[in-house]
Tab-separated table of N, CA and C in Angstrom:
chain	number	residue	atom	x	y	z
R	1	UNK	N	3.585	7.144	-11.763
R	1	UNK	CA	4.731	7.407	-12.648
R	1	UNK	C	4.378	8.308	-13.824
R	2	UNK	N	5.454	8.983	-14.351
R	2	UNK	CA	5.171	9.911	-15.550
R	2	UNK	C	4.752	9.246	-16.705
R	3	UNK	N	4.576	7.978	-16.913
R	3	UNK	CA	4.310	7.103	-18.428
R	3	UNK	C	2.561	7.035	-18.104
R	4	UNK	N	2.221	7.310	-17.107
R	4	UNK	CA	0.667	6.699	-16.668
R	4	UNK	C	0.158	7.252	-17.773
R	5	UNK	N	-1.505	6.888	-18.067
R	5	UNK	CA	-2.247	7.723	-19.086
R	5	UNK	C	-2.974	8.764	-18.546
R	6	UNK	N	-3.804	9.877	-18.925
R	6	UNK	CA	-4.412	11.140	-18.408
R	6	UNK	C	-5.110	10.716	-17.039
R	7	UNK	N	-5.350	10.963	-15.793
R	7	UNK	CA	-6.120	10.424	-15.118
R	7	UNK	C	-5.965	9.465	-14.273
R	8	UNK	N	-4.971	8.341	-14.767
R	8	UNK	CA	-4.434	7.758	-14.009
R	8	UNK	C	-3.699	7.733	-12.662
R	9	UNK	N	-3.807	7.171	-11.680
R	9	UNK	CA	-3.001	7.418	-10.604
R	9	UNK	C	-3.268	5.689	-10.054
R	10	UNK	N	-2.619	5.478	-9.054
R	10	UNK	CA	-2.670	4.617	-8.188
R	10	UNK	C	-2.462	4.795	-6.962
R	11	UNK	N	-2.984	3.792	-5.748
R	11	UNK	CA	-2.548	3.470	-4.518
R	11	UNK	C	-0.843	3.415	-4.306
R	12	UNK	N	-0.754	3.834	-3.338
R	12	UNK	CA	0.915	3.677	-3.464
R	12	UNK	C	1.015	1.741	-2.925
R	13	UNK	N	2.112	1.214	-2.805
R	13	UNK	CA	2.681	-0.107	-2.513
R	13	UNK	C	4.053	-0.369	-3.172
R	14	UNK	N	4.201	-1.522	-3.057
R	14	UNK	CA	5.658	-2.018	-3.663
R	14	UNK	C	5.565	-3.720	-3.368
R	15	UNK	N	6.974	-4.114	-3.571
R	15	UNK	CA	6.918	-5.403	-3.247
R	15	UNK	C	7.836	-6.145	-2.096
R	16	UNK	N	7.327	-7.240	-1.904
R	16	UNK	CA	8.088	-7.750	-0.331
R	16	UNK	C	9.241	-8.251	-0.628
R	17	UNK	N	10.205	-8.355	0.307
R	17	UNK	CA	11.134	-8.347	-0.065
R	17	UNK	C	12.013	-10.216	0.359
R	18	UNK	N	13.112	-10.732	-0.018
R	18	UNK	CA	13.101	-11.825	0.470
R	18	UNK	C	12.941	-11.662	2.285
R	19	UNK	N	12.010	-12.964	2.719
R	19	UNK	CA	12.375	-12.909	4.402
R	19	UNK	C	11.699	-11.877	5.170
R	20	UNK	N	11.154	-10.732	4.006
R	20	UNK	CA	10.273	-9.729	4.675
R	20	UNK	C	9.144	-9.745	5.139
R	21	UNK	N	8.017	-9.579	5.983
R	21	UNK	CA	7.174	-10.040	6.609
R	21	UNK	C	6.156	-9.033	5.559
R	22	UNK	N	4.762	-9.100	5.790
R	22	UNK	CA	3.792	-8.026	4.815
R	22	UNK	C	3.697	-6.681	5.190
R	23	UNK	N	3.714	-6.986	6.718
R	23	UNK	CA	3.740	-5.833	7.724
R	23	UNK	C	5.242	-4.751	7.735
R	24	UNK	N	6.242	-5.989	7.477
R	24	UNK	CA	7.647	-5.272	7.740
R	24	UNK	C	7.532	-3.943	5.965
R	25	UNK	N	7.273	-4.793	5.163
R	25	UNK	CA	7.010	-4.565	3.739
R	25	UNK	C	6.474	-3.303	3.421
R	26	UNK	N	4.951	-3.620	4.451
R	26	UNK	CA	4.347	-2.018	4.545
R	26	UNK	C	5.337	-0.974	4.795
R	27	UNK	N	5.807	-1.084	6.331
R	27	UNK	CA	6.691	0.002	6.765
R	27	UNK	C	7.722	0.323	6.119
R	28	UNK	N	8.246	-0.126	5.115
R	28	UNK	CA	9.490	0.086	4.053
R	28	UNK	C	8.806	0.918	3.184
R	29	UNK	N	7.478	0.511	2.856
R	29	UNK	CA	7.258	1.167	1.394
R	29	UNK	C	6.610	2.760	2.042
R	30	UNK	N	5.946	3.002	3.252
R	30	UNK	CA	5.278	3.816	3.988
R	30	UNK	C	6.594	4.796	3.906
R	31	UNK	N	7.838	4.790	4.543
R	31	UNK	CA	9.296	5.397	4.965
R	31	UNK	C	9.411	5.566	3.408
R	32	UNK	N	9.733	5.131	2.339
R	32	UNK	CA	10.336	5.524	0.990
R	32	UNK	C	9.496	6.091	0.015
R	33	UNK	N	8.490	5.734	0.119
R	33	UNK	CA	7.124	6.738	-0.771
R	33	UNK	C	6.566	7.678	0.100
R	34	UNK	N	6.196	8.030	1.633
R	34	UNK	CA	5.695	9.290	2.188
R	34	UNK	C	6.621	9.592	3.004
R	35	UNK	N	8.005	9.278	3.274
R	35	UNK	CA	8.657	9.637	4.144
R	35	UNK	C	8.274	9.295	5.443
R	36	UNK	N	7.496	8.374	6.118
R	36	UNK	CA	6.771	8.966	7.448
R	36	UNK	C	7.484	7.431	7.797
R	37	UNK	N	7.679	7.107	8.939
R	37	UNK	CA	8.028	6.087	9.982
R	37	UNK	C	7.021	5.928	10.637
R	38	UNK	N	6.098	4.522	10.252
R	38	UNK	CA	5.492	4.449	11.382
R	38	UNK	C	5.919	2.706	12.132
R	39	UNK	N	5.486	2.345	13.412
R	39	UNK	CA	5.165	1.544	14.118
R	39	UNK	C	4.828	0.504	13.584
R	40	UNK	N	5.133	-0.577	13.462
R	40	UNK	CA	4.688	-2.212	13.324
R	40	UNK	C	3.466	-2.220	14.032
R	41	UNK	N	3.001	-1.800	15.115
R	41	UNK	CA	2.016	-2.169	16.045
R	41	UNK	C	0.869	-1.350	15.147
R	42	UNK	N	1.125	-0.271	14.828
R	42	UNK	CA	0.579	0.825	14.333
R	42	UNK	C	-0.070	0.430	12.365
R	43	UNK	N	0.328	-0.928	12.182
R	43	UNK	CA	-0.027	-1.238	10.571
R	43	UNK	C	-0.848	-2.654	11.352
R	44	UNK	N	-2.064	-2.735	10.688
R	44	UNK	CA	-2.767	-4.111	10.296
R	44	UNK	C	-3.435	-4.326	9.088
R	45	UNK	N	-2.656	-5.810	8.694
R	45	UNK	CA	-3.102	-6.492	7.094
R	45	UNK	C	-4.588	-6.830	7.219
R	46	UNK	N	-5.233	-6.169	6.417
R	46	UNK	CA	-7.059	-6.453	6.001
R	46	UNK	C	-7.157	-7.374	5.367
R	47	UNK	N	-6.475	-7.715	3.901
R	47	UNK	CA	-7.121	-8.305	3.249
R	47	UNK	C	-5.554	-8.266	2.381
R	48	UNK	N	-5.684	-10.034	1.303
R	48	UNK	CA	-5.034	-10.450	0.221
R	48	UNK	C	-5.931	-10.358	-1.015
R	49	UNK	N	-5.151	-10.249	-1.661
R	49	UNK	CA	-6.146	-10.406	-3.449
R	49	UNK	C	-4.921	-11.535	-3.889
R	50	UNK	N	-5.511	-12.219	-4.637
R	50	UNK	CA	-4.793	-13.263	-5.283
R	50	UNK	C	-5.030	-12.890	-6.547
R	51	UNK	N	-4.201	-13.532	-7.490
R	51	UNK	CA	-4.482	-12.916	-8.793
R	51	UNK	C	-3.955	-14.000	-9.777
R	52	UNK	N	-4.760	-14.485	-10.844
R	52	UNK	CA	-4.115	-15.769	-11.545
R	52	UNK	C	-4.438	-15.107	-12.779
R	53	UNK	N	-3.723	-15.370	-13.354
R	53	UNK	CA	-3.609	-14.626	-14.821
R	53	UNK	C	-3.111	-15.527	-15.783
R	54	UNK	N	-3.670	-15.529	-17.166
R	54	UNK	CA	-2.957	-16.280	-18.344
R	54	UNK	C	-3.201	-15.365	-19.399
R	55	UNK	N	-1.845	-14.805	-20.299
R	55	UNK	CA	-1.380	-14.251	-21.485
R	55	UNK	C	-2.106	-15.014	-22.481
R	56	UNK	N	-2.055	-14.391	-23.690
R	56	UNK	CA	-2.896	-14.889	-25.272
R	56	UNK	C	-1.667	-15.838	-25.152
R	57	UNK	N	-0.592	-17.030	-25.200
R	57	UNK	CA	0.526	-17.412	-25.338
R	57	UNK	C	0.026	-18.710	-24.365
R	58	UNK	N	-0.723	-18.569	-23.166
R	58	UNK	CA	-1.086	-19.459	-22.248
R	58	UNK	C	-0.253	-19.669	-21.257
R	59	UNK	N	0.560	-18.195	-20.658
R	59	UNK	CA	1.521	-18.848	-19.782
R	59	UNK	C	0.691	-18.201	-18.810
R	60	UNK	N	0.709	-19.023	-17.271
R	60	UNK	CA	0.285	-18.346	-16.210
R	60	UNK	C	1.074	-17.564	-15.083
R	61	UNK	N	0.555	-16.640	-15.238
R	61	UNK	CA	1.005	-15.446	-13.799
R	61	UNK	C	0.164	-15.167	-12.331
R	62	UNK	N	1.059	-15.500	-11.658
R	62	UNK	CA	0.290	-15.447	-10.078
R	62	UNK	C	1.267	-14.465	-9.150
R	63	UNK	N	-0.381	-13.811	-8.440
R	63	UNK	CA	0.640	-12.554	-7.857
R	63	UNK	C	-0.877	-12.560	-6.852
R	64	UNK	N	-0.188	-11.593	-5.877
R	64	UNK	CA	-0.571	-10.939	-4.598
R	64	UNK	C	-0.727	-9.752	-4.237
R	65	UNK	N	-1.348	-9.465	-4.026
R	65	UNK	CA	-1.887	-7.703	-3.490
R	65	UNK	C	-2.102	-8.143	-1.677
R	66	UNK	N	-1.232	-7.682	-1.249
R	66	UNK	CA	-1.762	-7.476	0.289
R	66	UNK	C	-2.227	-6.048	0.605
R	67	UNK	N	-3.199	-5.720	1.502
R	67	UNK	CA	-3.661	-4.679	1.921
R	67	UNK	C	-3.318	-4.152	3.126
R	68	UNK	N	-2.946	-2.989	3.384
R	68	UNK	CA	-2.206	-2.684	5.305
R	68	UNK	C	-2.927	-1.800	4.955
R	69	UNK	N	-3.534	-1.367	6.102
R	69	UNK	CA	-3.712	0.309	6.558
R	69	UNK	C	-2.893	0.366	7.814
R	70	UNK	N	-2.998	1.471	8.193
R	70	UNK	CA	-2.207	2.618	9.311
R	70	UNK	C	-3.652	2.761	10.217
R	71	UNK	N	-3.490	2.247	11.286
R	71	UNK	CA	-4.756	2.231	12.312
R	71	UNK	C	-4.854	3.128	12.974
R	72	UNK	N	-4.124	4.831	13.131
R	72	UNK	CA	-4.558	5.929	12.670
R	72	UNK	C	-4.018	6.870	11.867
R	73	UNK	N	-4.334	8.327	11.953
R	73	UNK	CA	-4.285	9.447	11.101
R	73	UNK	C	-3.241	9.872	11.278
R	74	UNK	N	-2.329	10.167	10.064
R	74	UNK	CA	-1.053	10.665	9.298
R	74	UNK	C	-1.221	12.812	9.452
R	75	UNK	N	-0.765	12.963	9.903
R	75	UNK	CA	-0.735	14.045	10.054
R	75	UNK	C	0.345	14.875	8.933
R	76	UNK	N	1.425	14.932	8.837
R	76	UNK	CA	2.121	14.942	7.820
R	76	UNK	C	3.232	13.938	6.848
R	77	UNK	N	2.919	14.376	5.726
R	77	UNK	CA	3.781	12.842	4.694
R	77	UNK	C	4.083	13.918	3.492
R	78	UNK	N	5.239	13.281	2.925
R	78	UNK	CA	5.717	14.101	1.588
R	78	UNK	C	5.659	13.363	0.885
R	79	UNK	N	5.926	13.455	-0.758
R	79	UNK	CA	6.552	12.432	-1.887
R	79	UNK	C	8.012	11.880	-1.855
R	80	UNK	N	8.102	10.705	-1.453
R	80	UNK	CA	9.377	10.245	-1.935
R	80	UNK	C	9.689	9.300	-3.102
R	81	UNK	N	10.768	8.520	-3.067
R	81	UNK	CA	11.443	8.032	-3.957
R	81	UNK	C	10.521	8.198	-5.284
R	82	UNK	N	9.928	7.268	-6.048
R	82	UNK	CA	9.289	7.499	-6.979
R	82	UNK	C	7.839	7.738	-7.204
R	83	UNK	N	7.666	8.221	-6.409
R	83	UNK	CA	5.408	9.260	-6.101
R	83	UNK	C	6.174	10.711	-6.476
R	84	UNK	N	5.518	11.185	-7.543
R	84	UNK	CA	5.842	12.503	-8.178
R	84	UNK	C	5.010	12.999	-7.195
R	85	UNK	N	3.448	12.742	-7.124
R	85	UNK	CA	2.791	13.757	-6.541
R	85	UNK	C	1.527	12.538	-5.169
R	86	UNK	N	0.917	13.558	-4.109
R	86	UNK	CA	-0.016	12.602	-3.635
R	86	UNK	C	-1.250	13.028	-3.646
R	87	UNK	N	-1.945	12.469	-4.363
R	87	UNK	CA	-3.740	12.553	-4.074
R	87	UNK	C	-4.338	11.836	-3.108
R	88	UNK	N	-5.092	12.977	-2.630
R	88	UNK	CA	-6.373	12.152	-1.364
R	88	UNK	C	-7.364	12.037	-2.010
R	89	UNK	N	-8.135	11.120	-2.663
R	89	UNK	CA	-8.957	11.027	-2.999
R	89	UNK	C	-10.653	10.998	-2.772
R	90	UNK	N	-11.625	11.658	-2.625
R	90	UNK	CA	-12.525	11.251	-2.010
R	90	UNK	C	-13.617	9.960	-2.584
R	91	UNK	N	-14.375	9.770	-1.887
R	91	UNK	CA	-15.498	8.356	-2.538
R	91	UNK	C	-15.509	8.696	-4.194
R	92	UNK	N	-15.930	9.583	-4.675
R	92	UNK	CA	-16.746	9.957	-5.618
R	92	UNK	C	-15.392	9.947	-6.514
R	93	UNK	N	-14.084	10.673	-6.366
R	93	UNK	CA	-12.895	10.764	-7.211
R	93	UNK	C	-12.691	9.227	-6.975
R	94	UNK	N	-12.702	8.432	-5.791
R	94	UNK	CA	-11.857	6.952	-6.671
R	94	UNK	C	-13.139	5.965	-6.995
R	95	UNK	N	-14.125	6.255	-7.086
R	95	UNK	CA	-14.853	5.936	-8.488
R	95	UNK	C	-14.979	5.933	-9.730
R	96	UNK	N	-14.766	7.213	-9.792
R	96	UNK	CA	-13.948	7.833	-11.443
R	96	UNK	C	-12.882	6.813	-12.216
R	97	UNK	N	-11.925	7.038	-10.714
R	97	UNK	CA	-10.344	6.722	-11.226
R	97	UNK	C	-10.944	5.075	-11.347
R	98	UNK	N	-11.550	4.309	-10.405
R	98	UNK	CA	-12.035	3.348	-11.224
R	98	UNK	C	-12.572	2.773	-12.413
R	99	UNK	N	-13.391	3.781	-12.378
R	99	UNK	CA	-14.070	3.354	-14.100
R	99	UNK	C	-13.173	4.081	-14.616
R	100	UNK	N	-12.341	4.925	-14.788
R	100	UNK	CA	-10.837	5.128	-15.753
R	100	UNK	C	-10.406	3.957	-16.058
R	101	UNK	N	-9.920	3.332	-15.207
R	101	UNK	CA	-9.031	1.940	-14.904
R	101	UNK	C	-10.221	0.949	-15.926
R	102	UNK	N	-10.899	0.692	-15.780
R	102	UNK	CA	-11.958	-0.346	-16.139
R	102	UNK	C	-12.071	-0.028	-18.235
R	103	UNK	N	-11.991	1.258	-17.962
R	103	UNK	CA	-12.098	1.509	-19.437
R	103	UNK	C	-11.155	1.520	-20.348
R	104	UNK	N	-9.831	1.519	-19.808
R	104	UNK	CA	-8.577	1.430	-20.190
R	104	UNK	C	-8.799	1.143	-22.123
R	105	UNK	N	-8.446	1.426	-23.316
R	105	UNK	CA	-8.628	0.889	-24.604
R	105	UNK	C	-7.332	0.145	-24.485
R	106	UNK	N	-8.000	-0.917	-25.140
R	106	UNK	CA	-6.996	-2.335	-26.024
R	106	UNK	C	-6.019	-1.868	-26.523
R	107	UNK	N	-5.779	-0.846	-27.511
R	107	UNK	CA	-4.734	-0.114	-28.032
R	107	UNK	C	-3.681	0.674	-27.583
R	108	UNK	N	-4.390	0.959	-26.178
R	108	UNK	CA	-3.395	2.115	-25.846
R	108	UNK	C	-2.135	1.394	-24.978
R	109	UNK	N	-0.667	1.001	-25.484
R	109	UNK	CA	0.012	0.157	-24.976
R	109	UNK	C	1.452	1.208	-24.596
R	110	UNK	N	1.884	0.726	-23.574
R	110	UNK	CA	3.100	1.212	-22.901
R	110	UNK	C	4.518	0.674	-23.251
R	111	UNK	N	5.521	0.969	-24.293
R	111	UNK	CA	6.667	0.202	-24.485
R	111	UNK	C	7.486	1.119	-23.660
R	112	UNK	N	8.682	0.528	-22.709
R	112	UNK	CA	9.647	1.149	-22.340
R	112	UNK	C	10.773	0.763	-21.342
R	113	UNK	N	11.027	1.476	-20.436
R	113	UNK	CA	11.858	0.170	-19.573
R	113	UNK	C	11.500	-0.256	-18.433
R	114	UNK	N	10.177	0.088	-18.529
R	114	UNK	CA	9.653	-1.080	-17.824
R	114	UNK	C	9.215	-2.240	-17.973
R	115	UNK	N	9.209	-2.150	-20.107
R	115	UNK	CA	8.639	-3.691	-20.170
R	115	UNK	C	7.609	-2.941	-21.356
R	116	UNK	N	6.709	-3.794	-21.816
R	116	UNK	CA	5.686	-3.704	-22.332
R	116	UNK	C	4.595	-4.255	-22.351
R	117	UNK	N	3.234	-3.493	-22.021
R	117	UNK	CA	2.032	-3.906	-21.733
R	117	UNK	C	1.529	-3.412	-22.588
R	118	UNK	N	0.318	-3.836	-22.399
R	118	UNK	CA	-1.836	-2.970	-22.616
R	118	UNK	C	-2.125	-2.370	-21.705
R	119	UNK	N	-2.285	-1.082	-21.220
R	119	UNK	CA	-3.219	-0.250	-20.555
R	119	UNK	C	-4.496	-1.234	-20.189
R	120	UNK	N	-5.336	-1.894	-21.306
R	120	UNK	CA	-6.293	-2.635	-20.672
R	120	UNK	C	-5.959	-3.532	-19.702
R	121	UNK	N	-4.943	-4.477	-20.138
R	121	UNK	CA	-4.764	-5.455	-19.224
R	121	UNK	C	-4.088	-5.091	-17.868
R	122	UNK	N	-3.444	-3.782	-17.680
R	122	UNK	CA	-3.133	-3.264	-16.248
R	122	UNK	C	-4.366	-2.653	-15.695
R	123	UNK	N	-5.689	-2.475	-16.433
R	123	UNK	CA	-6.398	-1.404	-15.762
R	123	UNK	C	-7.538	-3.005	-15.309
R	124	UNK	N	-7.234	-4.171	-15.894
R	124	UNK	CA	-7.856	-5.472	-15.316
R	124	UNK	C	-7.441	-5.940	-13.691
R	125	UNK	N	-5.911	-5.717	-13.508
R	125	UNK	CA	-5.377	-5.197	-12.257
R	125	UNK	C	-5.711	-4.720	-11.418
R	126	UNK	N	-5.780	-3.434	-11.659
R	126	UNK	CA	-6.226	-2.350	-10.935
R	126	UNK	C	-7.518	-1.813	-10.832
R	127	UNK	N	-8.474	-2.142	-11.552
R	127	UNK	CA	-9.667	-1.781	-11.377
R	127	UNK	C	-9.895	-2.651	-9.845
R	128	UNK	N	-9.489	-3.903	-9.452
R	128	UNK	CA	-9.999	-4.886	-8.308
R	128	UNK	C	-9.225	-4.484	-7.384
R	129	UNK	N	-8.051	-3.525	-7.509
R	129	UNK	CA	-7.221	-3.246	-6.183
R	129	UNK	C	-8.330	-2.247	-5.687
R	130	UNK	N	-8.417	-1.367	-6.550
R	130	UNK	CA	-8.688	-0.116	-6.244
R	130	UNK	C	-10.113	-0.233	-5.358
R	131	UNK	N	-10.957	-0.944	-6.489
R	131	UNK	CA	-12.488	-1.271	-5.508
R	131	UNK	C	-11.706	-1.799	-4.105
R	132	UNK	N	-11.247	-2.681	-3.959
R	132	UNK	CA	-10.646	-3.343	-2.724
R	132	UNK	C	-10.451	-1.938	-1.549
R	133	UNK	N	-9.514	-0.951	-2.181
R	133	UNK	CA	-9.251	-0.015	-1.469
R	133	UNK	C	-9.983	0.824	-1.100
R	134	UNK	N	-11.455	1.324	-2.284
R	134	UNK	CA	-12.375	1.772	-1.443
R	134	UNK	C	-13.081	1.379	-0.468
R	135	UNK	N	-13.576	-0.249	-0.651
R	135	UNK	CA	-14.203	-0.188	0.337
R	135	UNK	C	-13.389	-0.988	1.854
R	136	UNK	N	-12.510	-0.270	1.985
R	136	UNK	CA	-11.089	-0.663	2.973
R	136	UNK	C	-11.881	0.578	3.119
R	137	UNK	N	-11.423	1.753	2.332
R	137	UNK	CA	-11.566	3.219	3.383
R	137	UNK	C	-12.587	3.678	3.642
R	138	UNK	N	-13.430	3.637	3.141
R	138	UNK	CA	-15.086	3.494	3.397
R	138	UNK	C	-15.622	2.659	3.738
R	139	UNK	N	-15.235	1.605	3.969
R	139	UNK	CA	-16.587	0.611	5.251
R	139	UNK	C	-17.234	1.763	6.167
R	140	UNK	N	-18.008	1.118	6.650
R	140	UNK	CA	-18.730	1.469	8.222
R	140	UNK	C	-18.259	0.195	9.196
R	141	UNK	N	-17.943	1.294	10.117
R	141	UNK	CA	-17.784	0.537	11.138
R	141	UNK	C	-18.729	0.132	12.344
């Protein structure tokens, strides 16, 4: 999104919907962020992240990261609904963008309509997706 800070980017995703399966979920968000249709047969879930969280206030937040890949190669995809732009990243760039994420400052906070955060505390988020996602695309097989 255009509010991100310098450097910033993310994995694309979204969220499931009522009754929606993880897999069905993928293929919704795959069709509205790259345009591309793929196959149910054609997505398998790797891996969940769980995530338990408590605010300075002490309330707790619990959330889910599921992981799909596309079990093969995308030949062409555009930007849709809200992905301004798409980066391929290689090993070495989503390392970076990791320790970006990891370094996030305490200060630097986001008011708007999406709500209001800390940059740190989203880049606490995302620093564990992201490792997650490298080594999703970089294992050895």
């Amino acid at each position: 999104p255009y509010f991100f800070p310098p450097g910033i980017t993310r994995v694309l995703g979204g969220g499931i919907m009522q009754n929606e399966s993880i897999i069905k979920a993928a293929q919704r968000e795959l069709k509205e962020e790259l345009t591309i249709n793929v196959s149910e047969s054609d997505l398998l879930h790797v891996e969940t992240l769980e995530v338990n969280a408590r605010d300075k206030e002490e309330n707790s937040y619990k959330s889910k990261v599921n992981f799909v890949i596309v079990t093969h190669s995308i030949d062409s995809y555009t930007a849709g609904d809200d992905v301004i732009s798409i980066d391929v990243l290689t090993e070495v760039q989503l390392n970076n963008l990791i320790r970006l994420y990891e370094n996030l400052p305490e200060t630097l906070w986001y008011r708007g309509e999406e709500g209001e955060f800390c940059w740190k505390d989203y880049g606490k988020m995302y620093s564990p997706v992201h490792k997650i996602v490298k080594d999703i695309a970089y294992r050895t097989h």
